CSV table of C-alpha atoms in Angstrom, one decimal:
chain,number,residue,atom,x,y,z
A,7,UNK,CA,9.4,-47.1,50.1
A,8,UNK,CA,7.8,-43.6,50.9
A,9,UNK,CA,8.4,-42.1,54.4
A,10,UNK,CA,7.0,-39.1,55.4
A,11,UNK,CA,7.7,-37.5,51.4
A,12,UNK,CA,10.9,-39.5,51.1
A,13,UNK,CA,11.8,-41.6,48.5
A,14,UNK,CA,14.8,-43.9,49.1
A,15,UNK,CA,16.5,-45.5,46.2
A,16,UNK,CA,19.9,-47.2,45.8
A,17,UNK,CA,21.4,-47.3,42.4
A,18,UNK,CA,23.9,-50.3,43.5
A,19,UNK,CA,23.4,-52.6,39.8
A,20,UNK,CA,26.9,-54.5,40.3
A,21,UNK,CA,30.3,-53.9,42.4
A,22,UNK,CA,31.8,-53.1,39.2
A,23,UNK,CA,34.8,-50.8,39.5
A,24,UNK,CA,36.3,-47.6,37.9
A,25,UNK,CA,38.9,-49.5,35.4
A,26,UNK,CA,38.9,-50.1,31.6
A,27,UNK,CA,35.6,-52.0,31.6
A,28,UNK,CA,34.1,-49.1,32.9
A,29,UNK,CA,35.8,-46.4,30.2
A,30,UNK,CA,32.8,-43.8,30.2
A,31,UNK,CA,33.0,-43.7,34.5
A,32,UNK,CA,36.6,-43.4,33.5
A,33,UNK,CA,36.7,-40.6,31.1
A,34,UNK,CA,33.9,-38.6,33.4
A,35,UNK,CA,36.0,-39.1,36.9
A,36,UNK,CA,39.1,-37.9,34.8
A,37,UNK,CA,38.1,-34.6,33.4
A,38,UNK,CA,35.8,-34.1,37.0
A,39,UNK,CA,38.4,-34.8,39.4
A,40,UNK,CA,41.9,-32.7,39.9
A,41,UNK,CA,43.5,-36.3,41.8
A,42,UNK,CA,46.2,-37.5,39.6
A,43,UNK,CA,44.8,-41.0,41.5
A,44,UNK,CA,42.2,-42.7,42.1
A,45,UNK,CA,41.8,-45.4,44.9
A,46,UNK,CA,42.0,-49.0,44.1
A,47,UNK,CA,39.1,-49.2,44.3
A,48,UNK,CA,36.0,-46.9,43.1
A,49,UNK,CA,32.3,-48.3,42.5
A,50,UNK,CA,30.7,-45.7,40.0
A,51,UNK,CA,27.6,-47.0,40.1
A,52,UNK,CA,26.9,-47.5,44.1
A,53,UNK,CA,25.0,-44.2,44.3
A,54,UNK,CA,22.4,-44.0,47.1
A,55,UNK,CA,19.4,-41.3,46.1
A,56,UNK,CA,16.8,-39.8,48.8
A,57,UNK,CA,14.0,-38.2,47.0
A,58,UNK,CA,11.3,-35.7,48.1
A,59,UNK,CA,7.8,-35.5,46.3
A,60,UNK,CA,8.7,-32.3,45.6
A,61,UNK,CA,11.5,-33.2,43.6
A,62,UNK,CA,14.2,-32.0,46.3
A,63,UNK,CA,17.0,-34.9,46.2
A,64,UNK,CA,19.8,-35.4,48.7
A,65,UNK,CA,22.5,-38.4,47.0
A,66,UNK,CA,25.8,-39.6,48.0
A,67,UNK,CA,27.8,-41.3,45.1
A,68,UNK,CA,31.8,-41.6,44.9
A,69,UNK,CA,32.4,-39.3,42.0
A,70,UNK,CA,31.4,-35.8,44.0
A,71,UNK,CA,32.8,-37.8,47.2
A,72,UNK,CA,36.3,-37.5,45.4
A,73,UNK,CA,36.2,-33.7,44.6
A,74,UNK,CA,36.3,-33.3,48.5
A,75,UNK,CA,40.0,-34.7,48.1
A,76,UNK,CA,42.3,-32.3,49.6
A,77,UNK,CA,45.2,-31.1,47.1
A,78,UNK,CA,47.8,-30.9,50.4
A,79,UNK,CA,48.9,-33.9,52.0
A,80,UNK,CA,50.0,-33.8,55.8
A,81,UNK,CA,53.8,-34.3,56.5
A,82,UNK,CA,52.7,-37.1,59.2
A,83,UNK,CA,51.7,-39.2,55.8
A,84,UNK,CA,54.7,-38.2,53.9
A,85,UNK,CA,57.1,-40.9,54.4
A,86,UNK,CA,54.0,-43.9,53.7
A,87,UNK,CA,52.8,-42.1,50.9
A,88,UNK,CA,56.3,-42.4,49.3
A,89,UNK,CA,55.5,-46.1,49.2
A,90,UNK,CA,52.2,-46.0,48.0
A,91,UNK,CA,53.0,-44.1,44.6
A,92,UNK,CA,56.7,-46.6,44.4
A,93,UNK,CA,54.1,-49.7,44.5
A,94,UNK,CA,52.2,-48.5,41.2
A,95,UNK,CA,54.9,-48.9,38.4
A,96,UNK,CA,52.0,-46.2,35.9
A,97,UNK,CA,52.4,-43.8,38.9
A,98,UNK,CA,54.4,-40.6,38.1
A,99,UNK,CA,55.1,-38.2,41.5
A,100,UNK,CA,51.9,-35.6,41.1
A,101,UNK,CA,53.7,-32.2,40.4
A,102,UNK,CA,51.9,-30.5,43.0
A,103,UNK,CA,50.8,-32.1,46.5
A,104,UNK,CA,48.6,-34.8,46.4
A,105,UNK,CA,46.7,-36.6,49.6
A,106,UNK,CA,47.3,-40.0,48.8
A,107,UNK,CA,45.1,-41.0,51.8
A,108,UNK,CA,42.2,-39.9,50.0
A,109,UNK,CA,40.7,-38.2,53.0
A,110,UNK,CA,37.1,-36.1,52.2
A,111,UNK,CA,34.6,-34.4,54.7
A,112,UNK,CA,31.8,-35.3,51.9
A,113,UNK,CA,28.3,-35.0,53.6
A,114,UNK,CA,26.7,-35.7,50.8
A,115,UNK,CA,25.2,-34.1,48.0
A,116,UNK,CA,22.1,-31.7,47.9
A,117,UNK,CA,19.9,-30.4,45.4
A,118,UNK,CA,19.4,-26.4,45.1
A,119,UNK,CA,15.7,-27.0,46.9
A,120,UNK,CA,17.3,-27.7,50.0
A,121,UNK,CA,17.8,-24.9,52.8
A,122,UNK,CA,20.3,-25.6,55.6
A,123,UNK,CA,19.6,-24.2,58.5
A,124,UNK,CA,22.2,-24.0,61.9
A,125,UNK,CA,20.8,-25.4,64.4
A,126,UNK,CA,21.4,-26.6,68.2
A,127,UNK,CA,18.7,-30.0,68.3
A,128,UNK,CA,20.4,-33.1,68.1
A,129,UNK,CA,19.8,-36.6,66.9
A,130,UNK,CA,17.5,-38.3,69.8
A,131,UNK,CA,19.8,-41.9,69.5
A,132,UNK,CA,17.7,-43.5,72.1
A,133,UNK,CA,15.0,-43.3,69.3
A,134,UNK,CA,17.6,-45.6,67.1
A,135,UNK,CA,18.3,-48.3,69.6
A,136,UNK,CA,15.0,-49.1,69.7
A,137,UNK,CA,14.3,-52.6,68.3
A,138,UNK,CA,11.5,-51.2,65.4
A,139,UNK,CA,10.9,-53.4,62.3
A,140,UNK,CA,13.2,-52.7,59.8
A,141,UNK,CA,11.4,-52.1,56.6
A,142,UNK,CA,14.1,-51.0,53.9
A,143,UNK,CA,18.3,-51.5,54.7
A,144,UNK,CA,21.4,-51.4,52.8
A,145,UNK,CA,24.8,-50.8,52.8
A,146,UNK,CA,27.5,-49.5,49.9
A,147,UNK,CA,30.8,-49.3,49.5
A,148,UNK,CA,31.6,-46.0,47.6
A,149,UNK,CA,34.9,-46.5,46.9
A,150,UNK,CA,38.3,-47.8,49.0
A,151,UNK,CA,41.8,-47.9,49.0
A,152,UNK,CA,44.3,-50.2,51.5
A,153,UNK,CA,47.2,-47.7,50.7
A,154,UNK,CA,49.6,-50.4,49.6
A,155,UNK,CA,49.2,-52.5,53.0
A,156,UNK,CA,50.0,-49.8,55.1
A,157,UNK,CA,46.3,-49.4,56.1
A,158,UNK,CA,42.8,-48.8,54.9
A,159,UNK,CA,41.4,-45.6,53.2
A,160,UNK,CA,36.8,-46.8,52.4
A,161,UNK,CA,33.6,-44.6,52.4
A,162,UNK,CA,31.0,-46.1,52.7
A,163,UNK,CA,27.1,-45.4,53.2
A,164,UNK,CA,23.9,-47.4,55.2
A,165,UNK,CA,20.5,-46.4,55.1
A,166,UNK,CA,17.8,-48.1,57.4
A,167,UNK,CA,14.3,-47.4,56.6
A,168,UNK,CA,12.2,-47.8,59.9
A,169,UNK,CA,8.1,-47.3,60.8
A,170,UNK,CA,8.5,-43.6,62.0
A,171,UNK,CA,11.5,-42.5,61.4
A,172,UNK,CA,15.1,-43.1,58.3
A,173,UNK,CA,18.6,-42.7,58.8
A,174,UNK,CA,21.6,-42.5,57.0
A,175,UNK,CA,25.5,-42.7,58.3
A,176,UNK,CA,27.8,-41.8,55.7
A,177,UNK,CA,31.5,-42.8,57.4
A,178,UNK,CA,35.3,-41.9,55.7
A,179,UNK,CA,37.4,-44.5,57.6
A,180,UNK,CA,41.3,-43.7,57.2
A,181,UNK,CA,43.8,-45.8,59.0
A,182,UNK,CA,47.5,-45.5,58.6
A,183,UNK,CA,49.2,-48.3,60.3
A,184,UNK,CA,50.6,-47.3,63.3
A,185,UNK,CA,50.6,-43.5,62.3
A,186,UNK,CA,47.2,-42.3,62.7
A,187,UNK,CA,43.1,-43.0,62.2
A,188,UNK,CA,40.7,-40.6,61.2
A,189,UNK,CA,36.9,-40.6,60.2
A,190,UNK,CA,34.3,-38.3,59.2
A,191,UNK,CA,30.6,-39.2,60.1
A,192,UNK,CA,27.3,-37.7,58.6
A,193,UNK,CA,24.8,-38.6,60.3
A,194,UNK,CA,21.0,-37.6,58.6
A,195,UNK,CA,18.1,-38.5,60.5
A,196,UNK,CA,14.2,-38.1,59.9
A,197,UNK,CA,11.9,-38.3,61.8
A,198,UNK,CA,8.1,-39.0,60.3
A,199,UNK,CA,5.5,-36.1,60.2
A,200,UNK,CA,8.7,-33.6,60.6
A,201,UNK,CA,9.8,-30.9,57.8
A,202,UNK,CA,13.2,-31.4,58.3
A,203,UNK,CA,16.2,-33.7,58.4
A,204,UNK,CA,18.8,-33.5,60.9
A,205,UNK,CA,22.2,-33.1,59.4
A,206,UNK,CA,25.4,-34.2,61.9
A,207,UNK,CA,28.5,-34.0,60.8
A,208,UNK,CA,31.9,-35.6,63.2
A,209,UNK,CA,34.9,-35.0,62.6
A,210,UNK,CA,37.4,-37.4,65.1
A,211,UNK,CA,41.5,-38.0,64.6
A,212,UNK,CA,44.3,-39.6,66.4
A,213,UNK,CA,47.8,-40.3,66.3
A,214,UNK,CA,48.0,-43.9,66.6
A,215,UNK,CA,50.3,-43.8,69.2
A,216,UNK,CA,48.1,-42.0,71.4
A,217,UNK,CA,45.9,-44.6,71.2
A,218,UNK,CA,45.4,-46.9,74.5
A,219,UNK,CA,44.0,-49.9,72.7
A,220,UNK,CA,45.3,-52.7,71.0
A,221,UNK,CA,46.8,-52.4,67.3
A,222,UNK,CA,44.8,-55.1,66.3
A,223,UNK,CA,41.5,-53.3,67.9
A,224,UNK,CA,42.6,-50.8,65.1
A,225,UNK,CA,41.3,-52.8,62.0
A,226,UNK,CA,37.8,-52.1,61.7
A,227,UNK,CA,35.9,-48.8,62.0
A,228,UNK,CA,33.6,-49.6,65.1
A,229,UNK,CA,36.2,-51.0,66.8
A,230,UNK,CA,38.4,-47.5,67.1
A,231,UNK,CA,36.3,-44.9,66.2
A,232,UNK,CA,34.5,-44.7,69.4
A,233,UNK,CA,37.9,-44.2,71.3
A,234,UNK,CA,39.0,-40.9,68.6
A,235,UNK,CA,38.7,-37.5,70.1
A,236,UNK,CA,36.1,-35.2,68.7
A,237,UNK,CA,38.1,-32.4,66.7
A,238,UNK,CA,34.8,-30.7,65.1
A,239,UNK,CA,30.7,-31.6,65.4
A,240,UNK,CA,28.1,-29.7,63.5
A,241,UNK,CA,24.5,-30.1,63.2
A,242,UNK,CA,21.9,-28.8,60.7
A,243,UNK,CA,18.5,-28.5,59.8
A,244,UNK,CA,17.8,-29.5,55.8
A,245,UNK,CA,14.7,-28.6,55.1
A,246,UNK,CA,13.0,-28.6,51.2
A,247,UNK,CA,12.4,-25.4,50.8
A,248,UNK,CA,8.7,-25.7,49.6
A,249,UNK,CA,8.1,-26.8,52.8
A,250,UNK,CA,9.2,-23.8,54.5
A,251,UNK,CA,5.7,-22.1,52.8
A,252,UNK,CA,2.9,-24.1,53.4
């Protein structure tokens, strides 16, 4: 499926995860990543791939998701995280601080071909409630953790293909139960017979307690998310940098 020069693939094969059956994802997560931990669950091989005729590529797969990891954890998390590392009897305490939430500002992955540009144009989302034929869709799990019942820690990425225009939301959902809920939200939109894609990047947190809705309106993602404060929003130009001669 070609739109306007780009190319998207998804790489999902099975929802295999990173564990012994999987020893080469293993070994390659292990020497890549400076985590003592991994979440419960990681899908190696969900790996979503844009790709420009010009060879220009922008990906999103777990692996360099992970490497966003912060090595500091916040004292708010502390006393849960304590918890989370008691429930896994092969868990040692990490020797230096370790964010157990698995929190990463990941917006994806580009290839060198790719200038980003600052930029004050935003993503026209009047254009995405439209009710266009959908002609390519899907939805993967990169990887996800439920912090030892004391919440939910998933990335995930969609892609809808439509007649003029592709997007992509790439969302890091992080609740801790009744201690706080966080997500980062990239945001890349195309628009046909354009030279660049919009790049938007969200940043919202709360403390849960500072939260007027209902606990249980805290579960999924859509429900809460709209109700976070924005603490940071940035917005870029990507554009393949052949394209920036003709």
């Amino acid at each position: 499926m070609r739109k306007a020069g780009w190319i998207p693939v998804d790489s999902q094969r099975t929802l295999s995860r990173l564990s012994t059956d999987l020893g080469i994802f293993r070994t390659i997560y292990c020497k890549q990543l400076s985590i003592p931990h991994f979440p419960d669950m990681v899908f190696p091989k969900n790996i979503l791939t844009l790709t420009h005729t010009s060879g220009a590529k922008i990906h999103f797969d777990p692996l360099d998701a992970l490497k966003h990891v912060a090595s500091t954890a916040d004292a708010i998390e502390v006393s849960c995280s304590e918890a989370w590392l008691e429930a896994r009897p092969d868990a040692s305490k990490p020797k230096r601080p370790f964010d157990w939430t698995f929190s990463t500002d990941y917006k994806g992955t580009l290839s060198d071909n790719i200038i980003v540009e600052n930029t004050d144009e935003e993503i026209n989302f009047e254009i995405l409630k439209r009710k266009d034929q959908i002609l390519f869709y899907h939805d993967l799990t990169l990887f996800e953790d439920e912090l030892h019942d004391h919440g939910v820690s998933k990335l995930s990425v969609k892609v809808r293909v439509m007649p003029c225009y592709w997007y992509v939301l790439l969302r890091y959902f992080l609740r801790v139960d009744n201690v706080l809920v966080r997500s980062y939200e990239t945001r890349m939109f195309h628009m046909l017979n354009t030279n660049y894609v919009l790049r938007e990047f969200t940043s919202k947190e709360s403390n849960a307690q500072d939260l007027k809705i209902p606990t249980s309106q805290m579960k999924e993602a859509d429900d809460v998310i709209p109700f976070l404060p924005v603490k940071e929003k940035v917005t870029h130009k990507l554009i393949v940098e052949s394209e920036t001669k003709t």
